[in-house]
PDB file of C-alpha atoms (C1' of nucleotides) in Angstrom:
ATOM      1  CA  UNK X   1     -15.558  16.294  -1.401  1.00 77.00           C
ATOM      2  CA  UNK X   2     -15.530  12.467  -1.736  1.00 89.00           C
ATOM      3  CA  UNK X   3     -17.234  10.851   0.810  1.00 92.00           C
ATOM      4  CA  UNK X   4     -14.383   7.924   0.502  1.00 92.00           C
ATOM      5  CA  UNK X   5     -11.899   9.801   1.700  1.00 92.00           C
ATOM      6  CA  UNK X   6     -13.635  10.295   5.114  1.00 93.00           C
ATOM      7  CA  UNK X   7     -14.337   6.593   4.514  1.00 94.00           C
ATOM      8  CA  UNK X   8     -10.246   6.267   3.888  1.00 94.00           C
ATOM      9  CA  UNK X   9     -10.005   8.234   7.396  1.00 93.00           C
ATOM     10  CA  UNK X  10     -11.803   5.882   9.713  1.00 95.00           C
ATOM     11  CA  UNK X  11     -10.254   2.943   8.466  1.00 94.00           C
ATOM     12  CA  UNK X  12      -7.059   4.589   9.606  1.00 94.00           C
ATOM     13  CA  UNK X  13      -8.355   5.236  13.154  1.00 95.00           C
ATOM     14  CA  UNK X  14      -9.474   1.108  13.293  1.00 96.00           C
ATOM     15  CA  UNK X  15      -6.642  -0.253  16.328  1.00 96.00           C
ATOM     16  CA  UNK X  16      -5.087  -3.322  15.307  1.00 96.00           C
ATOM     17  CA  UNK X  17      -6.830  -6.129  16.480  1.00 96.00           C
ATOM     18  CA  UNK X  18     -10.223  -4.485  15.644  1.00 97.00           C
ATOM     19  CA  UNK X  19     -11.904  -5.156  12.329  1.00 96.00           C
ATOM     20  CA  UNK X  20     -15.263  -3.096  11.372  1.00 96.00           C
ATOM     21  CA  UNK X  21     -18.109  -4.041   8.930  1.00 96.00           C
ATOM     22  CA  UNK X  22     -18.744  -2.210   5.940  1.00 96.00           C
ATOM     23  CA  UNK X  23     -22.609  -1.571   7.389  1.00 97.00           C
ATOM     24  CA  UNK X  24     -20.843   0.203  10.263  1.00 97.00           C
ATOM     25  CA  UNK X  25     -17.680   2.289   8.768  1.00 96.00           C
ATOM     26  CA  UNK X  26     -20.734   2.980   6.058  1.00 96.00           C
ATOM     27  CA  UNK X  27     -22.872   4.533   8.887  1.00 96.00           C
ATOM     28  CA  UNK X  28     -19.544   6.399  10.738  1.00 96.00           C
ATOM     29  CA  UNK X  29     -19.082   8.129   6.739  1.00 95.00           C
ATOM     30  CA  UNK X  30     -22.583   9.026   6.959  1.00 94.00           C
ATOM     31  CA  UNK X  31     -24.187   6.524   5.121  1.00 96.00           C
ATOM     32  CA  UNK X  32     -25.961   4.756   7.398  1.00 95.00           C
ATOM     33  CA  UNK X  33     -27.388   2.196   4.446  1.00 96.00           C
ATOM     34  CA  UNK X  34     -24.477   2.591   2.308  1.00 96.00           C
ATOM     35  CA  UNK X  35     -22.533  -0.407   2.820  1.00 96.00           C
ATOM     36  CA  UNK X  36     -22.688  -0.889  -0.929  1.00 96.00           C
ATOM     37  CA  UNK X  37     -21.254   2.689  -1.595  1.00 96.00           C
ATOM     38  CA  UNK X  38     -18.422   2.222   0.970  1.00 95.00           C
ATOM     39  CA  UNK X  39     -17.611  -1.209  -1.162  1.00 93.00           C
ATOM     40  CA  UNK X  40     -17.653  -0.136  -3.990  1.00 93.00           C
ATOM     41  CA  UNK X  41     -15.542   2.642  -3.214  1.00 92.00           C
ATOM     42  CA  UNK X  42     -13.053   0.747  -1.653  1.00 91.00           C
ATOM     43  CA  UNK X  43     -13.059  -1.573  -4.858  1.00 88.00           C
ATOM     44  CA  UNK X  44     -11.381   1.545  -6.891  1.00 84.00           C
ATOM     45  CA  UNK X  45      -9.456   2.135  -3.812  1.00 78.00           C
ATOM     46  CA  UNK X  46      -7.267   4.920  -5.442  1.00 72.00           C
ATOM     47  CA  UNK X  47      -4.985   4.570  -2.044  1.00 74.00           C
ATOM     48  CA  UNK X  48      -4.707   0.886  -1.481  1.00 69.00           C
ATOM     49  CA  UNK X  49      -1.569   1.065   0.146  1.00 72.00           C
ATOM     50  CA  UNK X  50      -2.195   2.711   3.029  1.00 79.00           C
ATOM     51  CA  UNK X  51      -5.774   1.439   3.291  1.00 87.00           C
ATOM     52  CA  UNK X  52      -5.695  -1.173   5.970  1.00 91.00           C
ATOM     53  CA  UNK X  53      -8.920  -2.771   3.934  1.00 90.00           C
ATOM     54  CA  UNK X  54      -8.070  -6.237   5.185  1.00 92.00           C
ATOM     55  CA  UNK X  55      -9.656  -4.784   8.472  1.00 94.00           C
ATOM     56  CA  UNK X  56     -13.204  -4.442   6.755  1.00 94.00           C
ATOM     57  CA  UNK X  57     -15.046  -7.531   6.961  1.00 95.00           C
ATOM     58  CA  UNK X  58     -18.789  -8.198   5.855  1.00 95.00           C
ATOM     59  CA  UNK X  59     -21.520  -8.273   8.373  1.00 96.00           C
ATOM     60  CA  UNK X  60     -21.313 -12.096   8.654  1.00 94.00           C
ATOM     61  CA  UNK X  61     -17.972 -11.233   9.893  1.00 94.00           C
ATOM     62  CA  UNK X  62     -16.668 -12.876   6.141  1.00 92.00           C
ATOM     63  CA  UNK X  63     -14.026 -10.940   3.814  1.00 88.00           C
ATOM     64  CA  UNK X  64     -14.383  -9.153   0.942  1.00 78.00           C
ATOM     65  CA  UNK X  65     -14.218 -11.903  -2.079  1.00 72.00           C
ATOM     66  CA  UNK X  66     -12.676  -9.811  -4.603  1.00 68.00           C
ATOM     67  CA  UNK X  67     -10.064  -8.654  -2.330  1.00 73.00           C
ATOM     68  CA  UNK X  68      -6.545  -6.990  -4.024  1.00 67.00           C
ATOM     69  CA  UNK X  69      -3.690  -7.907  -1.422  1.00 69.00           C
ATOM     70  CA  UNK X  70      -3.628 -12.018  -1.940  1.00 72.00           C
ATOM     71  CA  UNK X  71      -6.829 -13.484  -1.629  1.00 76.00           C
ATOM     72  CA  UNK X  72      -9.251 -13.694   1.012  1.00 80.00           C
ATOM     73  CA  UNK X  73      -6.895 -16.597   2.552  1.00 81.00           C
ATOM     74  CA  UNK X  74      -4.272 -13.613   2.926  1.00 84.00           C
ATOM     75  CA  UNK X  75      -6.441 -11.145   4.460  1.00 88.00           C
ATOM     76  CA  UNK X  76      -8.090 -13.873   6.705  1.00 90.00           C
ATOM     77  CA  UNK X  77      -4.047 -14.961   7.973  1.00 91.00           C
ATOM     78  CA  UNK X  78      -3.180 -11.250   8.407  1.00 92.00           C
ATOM     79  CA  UNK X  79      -6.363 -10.520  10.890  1.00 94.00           C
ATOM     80  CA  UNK X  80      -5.455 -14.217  13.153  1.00 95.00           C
ATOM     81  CA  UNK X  81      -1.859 -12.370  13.500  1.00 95.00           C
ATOM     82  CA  UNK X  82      -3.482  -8.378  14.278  1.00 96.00           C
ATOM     83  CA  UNK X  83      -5.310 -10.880  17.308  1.00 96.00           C
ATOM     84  CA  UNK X  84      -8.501 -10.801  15.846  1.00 96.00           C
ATOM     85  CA  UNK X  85     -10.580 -13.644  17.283  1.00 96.00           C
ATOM     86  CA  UNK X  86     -11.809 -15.602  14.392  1.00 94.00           C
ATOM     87  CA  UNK X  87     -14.726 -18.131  14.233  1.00 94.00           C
ATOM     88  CA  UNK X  88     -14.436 -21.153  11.439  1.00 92.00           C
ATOM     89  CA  UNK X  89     -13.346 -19.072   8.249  1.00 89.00           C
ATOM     90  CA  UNK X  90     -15.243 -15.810   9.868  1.00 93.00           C
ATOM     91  CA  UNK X  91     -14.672 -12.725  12.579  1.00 95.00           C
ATOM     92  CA  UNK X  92     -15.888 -13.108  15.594  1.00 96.00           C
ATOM     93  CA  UNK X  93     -17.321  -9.562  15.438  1.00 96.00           C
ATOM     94  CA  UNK X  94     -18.510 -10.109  18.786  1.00 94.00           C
ATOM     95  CA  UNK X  95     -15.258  -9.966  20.156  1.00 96.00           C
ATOM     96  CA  UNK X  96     -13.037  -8.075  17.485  1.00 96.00           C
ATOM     97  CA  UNK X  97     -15.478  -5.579  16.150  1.00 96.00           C
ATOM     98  CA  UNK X  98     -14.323  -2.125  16.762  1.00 97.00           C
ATOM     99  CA  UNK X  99     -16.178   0.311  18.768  1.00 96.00           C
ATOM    100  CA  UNK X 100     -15.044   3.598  17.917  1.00 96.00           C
ATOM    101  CA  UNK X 101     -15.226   6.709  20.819  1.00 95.00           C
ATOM    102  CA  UNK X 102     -17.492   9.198  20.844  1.00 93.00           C
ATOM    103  CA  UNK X 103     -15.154  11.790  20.567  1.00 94.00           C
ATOM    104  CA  UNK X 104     -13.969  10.565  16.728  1.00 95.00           C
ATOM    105  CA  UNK X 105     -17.219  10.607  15.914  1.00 93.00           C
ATOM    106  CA  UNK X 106     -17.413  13.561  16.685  1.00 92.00           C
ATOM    107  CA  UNK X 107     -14.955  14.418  14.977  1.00 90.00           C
ATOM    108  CA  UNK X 108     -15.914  13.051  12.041  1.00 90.00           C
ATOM    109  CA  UNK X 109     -18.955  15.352  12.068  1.00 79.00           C
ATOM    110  CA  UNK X 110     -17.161  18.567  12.448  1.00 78.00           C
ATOM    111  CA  UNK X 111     -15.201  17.353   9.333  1.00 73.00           C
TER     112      UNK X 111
ATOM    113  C1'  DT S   1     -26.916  14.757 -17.093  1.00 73.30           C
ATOM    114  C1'  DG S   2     -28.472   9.944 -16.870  1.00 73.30           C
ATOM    115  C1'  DA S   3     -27.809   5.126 -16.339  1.00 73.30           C
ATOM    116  C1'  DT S   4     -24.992   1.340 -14.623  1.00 73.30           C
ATOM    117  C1'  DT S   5     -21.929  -0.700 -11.473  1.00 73.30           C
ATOM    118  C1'  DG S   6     -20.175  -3.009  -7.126  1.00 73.30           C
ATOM    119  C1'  DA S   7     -15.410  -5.267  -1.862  1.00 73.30           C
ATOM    120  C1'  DC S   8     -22.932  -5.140   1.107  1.00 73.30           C
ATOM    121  C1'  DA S   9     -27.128  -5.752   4.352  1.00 73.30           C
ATOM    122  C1'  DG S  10     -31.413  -7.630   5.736  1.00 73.30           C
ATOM    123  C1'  DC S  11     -35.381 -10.500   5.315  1.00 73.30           C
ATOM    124  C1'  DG S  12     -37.833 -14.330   3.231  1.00 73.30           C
ATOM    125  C1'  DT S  13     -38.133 -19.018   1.566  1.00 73.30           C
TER     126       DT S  13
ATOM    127  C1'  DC P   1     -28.727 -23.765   8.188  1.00 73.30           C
ATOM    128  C1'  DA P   2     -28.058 -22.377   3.220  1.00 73.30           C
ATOM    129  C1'  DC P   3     -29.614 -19.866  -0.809  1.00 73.30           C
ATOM    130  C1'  DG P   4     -32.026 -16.042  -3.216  1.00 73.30           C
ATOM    131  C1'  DC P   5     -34.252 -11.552  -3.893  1.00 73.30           C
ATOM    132  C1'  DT P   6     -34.644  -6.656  -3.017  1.00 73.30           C
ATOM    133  C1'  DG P   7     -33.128  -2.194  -1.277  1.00 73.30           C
ATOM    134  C1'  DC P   8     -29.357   1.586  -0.952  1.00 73.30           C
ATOM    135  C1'  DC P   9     -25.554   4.907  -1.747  1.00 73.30           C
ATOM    136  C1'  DA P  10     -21.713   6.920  -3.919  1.00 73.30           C
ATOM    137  C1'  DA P  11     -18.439   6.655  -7.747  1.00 73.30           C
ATOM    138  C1'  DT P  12     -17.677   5.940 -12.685  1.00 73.30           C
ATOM    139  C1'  DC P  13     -18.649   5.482 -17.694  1.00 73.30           C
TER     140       DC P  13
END
DNA sequence: TGATTGACAGCGT
DNA sequence: CACGCTGCCAATC
């Protein structure tokens, strides 16, 4: 059982308008310090298509660089029309980072 | 089975 | 404020 696909899952369950950092989708798989892992599984990203990835930003509220849909320009235009509030060339995660409920976390677990 | 990779995070300089 | 080094985890070769 590939931890990506629960990884796969949230990203699914992120509202539009939201974005989430890979520290914190890392920690709602259950890898609390495996923001690399989550990366570098979205990097193979055997479902790209109906991975909203372009809603995963980097702690400093910054895109992925190698990103697959366009470009980070792309990704960045696509978040400014979901409503994310965006600071300079980065996510205001202040204001656009998702908080996901209890209950899905829950949820998660009992998966 | 073991070693390396890779879309990151956090702290230090 | 910007840049660099180290630590971590899962997937892949």
């Amino acid at each position: 059982m590939f931890k990506s696909q629960l990884v796969y899952k949230i990203l699914g369950f992120i509202p539009k308008g939201k974005v989430l950092t890979y520290a914190r989708l890392a920690e709602l798989a259950g890898m609390p310090k495996g923001a690399r892992a989550v990366g570098n599984v979205l990097h193979k990203n055997p479902d790209a298509p109906r991975v909203p990835c372009h809603r995963v930003v980097a702690s400093d509220g910054r895109m992925g660089s190698n990103y697959a849909l366009g470009g980070p320009a792309e990704q960045f235009k696509r978040l400014k029309e979901e409503g994310v509030v965006m600071i300079g060339d980065k996510v205001d995660l202040e204001k656009s980072l998702w908080h996901p409920p209890e209950n899905l976390i829950l949820n998660l677990t009992n998966l």
